[in-house]
XYZ file of C-alpha atoms in Angstrom:
304
model
C -176.859 -44.778 -60.780
C -173.500 -43.177 -61.696
C -171.317 -45.752 -63.265
C -168.286 -44.958 -61.120
C -170.312 -46.431 -58.150
C -169.883 -49.741 -59.780
C -166.241 -49.615 -60.543
C -163.944 -52.108 -58.466
C -160.295 -52.482 -58.244
C -160.648 -55.513 -60.158
C -161.965 -53.634 -63.126
C -158.908 -51.241 -62.989
C -156.707 -54.337 -63.003
C -158.543 -55.869 -65.956
C -158.156 -52.638 -67.888
C -154.354 -52.203 -67.173
C -153.681 -55.856 -68.108
C -155.785 -55.640 -71.287
C -154.013 -52.451 -72.450
C -150.728 -54.172 -71.951
C -151.326 -57.718 -73.419
C -154.110 -56.679 -75.929
C -155.333 -60.098 -75.523
C -158.178 -61.684 -73.399
C -156.494 -65.094 -73.162
C -153.231 -63.603 -71.816
C -155.054 -61.273 -69.449
C -157.173 -64.227 -68.154
C -154.029 -66.093 -67.456
C -152.154 -63.208 -65.863
C -155.323 -62.382 -63.598
C -155.929 -66.235 -62.831
C -159.374 -65.925 -64.140
C -161.518 -67.386 -67.027
C -161.933 -65.659 -70.384
C -165.758 -65.719 -70.598
C -165.929 -63.921 -67.266
C -163.345 -61.533 -68.400
C -165.086 -60.746 -71.580
C -168.333 -60.121 -69.676
C -166.564 -57.845 -67.355
C -165.133 -55.766 -70.125
C -168.525 -55.578 -71.873
C -170.216 -54.428 -68.608
C -167.697 -51.743 -68.039
C -167.944 -50.331 -71.617
C -171.869 -50.611 -71.316
C -171.865 -48.696 -68.241
C -169.386 -45.918 -69.514
C -171.256 -45.803 -72.723
C -168.230 -46.091 -74.892
C -166.058 -48.939 -76.265
C -162.515 -48.795 -75.067
C -161.042 -51.379 -77.354
C -161.322 -52.173 -80.955
C -161.982 -55.902 -81.543
C -159.649 -57.389 -84.118
C -159.009 -60.875 -85.339
C -155.747 -61.107 -83.389
C -156.835 -59.583 -80.219
C -157.918 -56.041 -78.868
C -156.352 -52.626 -79.732
C -156.952 -49.758 -77.319
C -158.820 -46.918 -79.110
C -158.812 -43.291 -78.487
C -161.646 -43.684 -75.721
C -159.577 -46.477 -74.170
C -156.400 -44.137 -74.041
C -158.287 -41.550 -72.188
C -159.829 -43.957 -69.671
C -156.290 -45.621 -69.143
C -154.633 -42.330 -68.149
C -157.337 -42.070 -65.400
C -156.947 -45.727 -64.495
C -153.328 -45.374 -64.022
C -153.627 -42.382 -61.782
C -156.440 -44.019 -59.759
C -154.377 -47.219 -59.270
C -151.132 -45.217 -58.327
C -153.040 -43.317 -55.859
C -154.576 -46.494 -54.263
C -151.099 -48.106 -54.080
C -149.761 -45.046 -52.410
C -152.720 -44.824 -49.998
C -152.087 -48.471 -49.257
C -148.241 -48.116 -48.722
C -148.648 -44.961 -46.650
C -151.234 -46.473 -44.314
C -148.927 -49.445 -43.874
C -146.353 -46.973 -42.578
C -148.777 -45.181 -40.397
C -149.873 -48.474 -38.790
C -146.325 -49.080 -37.893
C -146.368 -45.772 -36.051
C -144.603 -44.046 -38.883
C -145.345 -40.389 -39.924
C -146.074 -41.117 -43.548
C -144.621 -42.119 -46.902
C -142.935 -39.707 -49.449
C -141.697 -40.812 -52.766
C -139.186 -38.658 -54.611
C -137.758 -39.120 -58.179
C -134.341 -37.788 -58.966
C -133.324 -37.276 -62.562
C -129.771 -37.501 -63.919
C -127.024 -35.301 -62.797
C -129.014 -33.483 -60.233
C -129.025 -36.530 -58.020
C -125.331 -36.123 -57.251
C -126.005 -33.159 -54.961
C -129.555 -31.542 -55.135
C -131.449 -34.305 -53.385
C -129.394 -35.914 -50.615
C -128.949 -32.798 -48.393
C -132.583 -32.174 -48.680
C -133.555 -35.596 -47.543
C -131.050 -35.556 -44.674
C -132.804 -32.419 -43.548
C -136.143 -34.088 -43.772
C -135.196 -37.174 -41.804
C -133.965 -34.978 -38.925
C -137.401 -33.175 -38.939
C -139.481 -36.202 -39.315
C -137.362 -39.437 -38.467
C -140.260 -41.682 -38.550
C -141.153 -40.847 -42.286
C -140.582 -43.542 -44.783
C -138.763 -41.977 -47.843
C -138.507 -43.758 -51.157
C -136.038 -42.301 -53.733
C -136.071 -43.377 -57.430
C -133.282 -42.422 -59.882
C -133.988 -42.376 -63.775
C -134.226 -40.256 -66.831
C -136.951 -37.487 -66.864
C -139.012 -39.405 -69.443
C -139.288 -42.315 -67.123
C -140.091 -40.339 -64.015
C -142.406 -37.732 -65.630
C -145.539 -40.106 -66.119
C -144.929 -41.436 -62.646
C -145.124 -38.169 -61.133
C -148.296 -37.484 -63.205
C -149.910 -40.827 -62.141
C -149.155 -40.140 -58.415
C -146.455 -42.787 -58.006
C -144.064 -39.906 -57.079
C -144.724 -37.045 -54.889
C -141.878 -34.791 -56.046
C -139.426 -34.868 -58.928
C -135.999 -33.078 -59.182
C -134.690 -32.683 -62.670
C -133.865 -30.459 -65.608
C -135.868 -27.146 -65.695
C -138.549 -26.627 -68.364
C -140.067 -29.891 -68.657
C -143.529 -29.765 -70.491
C -146.629 -31.046 -68.761
C -150.265 -30.826 -69.737
C -151.967 -27.959 -67.759
C -154.674 -30.317 -66.801
C -152.167 -32.391 -65.064
C -151.663 -29.544 -62.554
C -147.864 -30.122 -62.084
C -146.124 -27.169 -60.420
C -142.476 -26.336 -61.229
C -140.169 -24.169 -59.210
C -136.463 -23.599 -60.381
C -133.831 -24.537 -57.848
C -130.597 -23.289 -59.187
C -128.378 -23.121 -62.350
C -125.136 -24.616 -62.240
C -121.933 -24.941 -64.418
C -121.142 -28.280 -66.179
C -117.482 -29.179 -65.362
C -114.964 -31.907 -66.093
C -113.787 -34.169 -63.213
C -111.459 -36.972 -62.375
C -110.472 -39.054 -59.530
C -108.511 -37.542 -56.663
C -105.079 -38.728 -57.821
C -105.564 -38.593 -61.622
C -102.522 -37.686 -63.645
C -104.494 -34.488 -64.786
C -105.733 -33.656 -61.236
C -102.698 -31.154 -60.495
C -102.686 -29.531 -63.882
C -103.189 -25.596 -63.701
C -104.349 -25.532 -67.344
C -105.522 -28.129 -69.851
C -106.483 -28.401 -73.494
C -109.450 -30.596 -74.833
C -106.793 -32.666 -76.674
C -104.997 -33.584 -73.560
C -108.468 -34.322 -71.943
C -109.491 -36.575 -74.586
C -106.122 -38.614 -74.491
C -107.969 -40.345 -71.594
C -111.076 -42.377 -71.930
C -114.371 -40.307 -71.359
C -117.573 -41.253 -69.337
C -120.369 -39.127 -70.513
C -124.125 -38.918 -69.797
C -126.595 -40.774 -72.228
C -127.712 -39.030 -75.414
C -130.872 -37.078 -74.827
C -130.228 -36.210 -71.065
C -130.053 -32.355 -70.140
C -126.377 -32.552 -69.217
C -125.509 -34.341 -72.343
C -127.334 -31.767 -74.634
C -125.499 -29.019 -72.769
C -122.218 -30.864 -73.191
C -122.705 -31.343 -76.933
C -123.730 -27.670 -77.310
C -120.580 -26.503 -75.543
C -118.320 -28.751 -77.476
C -119.971 -27.553 -80.876
C -119.535 -23.895 -79.834
C -115.884 -24.490 -78.862
C -115.276 -26.322 -82.058
C -114.407 -29.675 -80.290
C -115.844 -33.105 -80.714
C -116.101 -36.260 -78.652
C -113.739 -38.977 -79.627
C -115.083 -42.011 -81.500
C -115.379 -44.153 -78.576
C -116.615 -43.226 -74.899
C -118.800 -44.887 -72.280
C -122.287 -43.652 -71.938
C -124.241 -43.865 -68.611
C -127.517 -42.420 -67.311
C -126.667 -43.187 -63.647
C -125.027 -40.530 -61.308
C -123.739 -43.247 -58.926
C -122.394 -45.404 -61.840
C -120.650 -42.382 -63.169
C -119.046 -41.340 -59.828
C -117.859 -45.081 -59.270
C -116.332 -45.209 -62.778
C -114.392 -41.995 -62.248
C -113.241 -42.888 -58.621
C -111.857 -46.306 -59.872
C -110.213 -45.479 -63.194
C -108.291 -42.747 -65.082
C -111.628 -41.855 -66.991
C -112.702 -38.234 -67.333
C -116.357 -37.403 -66.658
C -118.767 -34.598 -66.660
C -120.858 -33.259 -63.630
C -122.854 -30.352 -62.414
C -120.280 -28.445 -60.474
C -122.286 -28.543 -57.084
C -122.082 -32.210 -57.118
C -118.446 -32.550 -58.101
C -117.508 -30.154 -55.175
C -119.451 -32.176 -52.744
C -117.190 -35.321 -53.818
C -114.108 -32.999 -53.937
C -114.726 -32.252 -50.260
C -114.541 -35.911 -49.446
C -111.116 -36.084 -51.647
C -112.871 -38.401 -54.095
C -112.969 -36.188 -57.146
C -111.044 -33.248 -58.666
C -112.545 -30.605 -61.070
C -110.235 -29.918 -64.077
C -109.288 -26.387 -65.163
C -111.008 -26.405 -68.527
C -114.231 -24.159 -68.757
C -116.864 -25.849 -70.967
C -118.722 -22.550 -70.837
C -122.104 -24.429 -70.324
C -124.731 -24.451 -67.585
C -127.697 -26.480 -66.648
C -130.828 -25.569 -64.724
C -132.455 -27.697 -62.137
C -136.084 -27.552 -60.932
C -138.466 -29.290 -58.513
C -141.832 -30.550 -59.665
C -144.933 -31.728 -57.734
C -148.683 -32.127 -58.105
C -150.725 -29.095 -56.967
C -153.294 -31.222 -55.300
C -150.547 -32.516 -52.947
C -149.319 -29.053 -51.936
C -151.000 -29.461 -48.475
C -149.405 -32.636 -47.502
C -147.137 -32.135 -44.538
C -144.243 -34.328 -45.866
C -144.498 -32.860 -49.321
C -144.223 -29.355 -47.998
C -141.394 -30.136 -45.785
C -139.372 -31.853 -48.509
C -140.106 -28.800 -50.836
C -138.900 -26.280 -48.070
C -135.648 -28.498 -47.652
C -135.078 -28.387 -51.345
C -135.383 -24.564 -51.264
C -133.036 -24.293 -48.311
C -130.550 -26.579 -50.219
C -130.834 -24.336 -53.259
C -130.399 -21.129 -51.218
C -127.141 -22.519 -49.743
């Protein structure tokens, strides 16, 4: 018999827990079971697969190369089952389905909200989950199936076997912005020295917009002051600017959205830098109606 016919959800939970705890006793406690039964279950799974997944050591278990390969599949299977469960719960309540979208960094200010609003008008019964976070956090969740779509910096690397599709949406300038009534808001020209007289709110090191900012400053011969506030959240950054005299950095599309509501102003100091935003999705999900509608909405948003 094909060993996959013997696999149960409990086996997946055990492997995920053991990979995390690397200890049979802690996993037995976590899963409310007995260690002898857990040891037998692991031995049976490894016997059926024909490979050891863990190296046995005096202080516990260590995931080996075979185990790392297996764990990648287990995570995808578990994520797919969780998504299956959640979507059927939505359908059971007469909803039209579940869509999970991840939004990375500065692109969350403008790229996604207008597309989501369009989708909710087309499918008002859809359940939409939006998660904001850095690309390195969202990427594995897209691969594992926890997310259906991710919007973030262009050019993220994926293994070809993961079948992740990328489509560029737009390229946008990075600009300086402040609250609507900021002392600098009415100026027609500014110097970097005048800007840095005020506290700065910058994106966290390693984020695409921060790398673009660092490159722009280096090319202009400017440097960040020794103290500044770092944040990796679009909503936190906007709130900091709206409620203080801080100067922040944003993709221009997003800053213009807030300017239309008289919340932020864009300062007249050209950083000479741009950032590109793409949408990513799994090729296997390309036929799902909600995914296709969301991708189409993002394309329309980019075209505008």
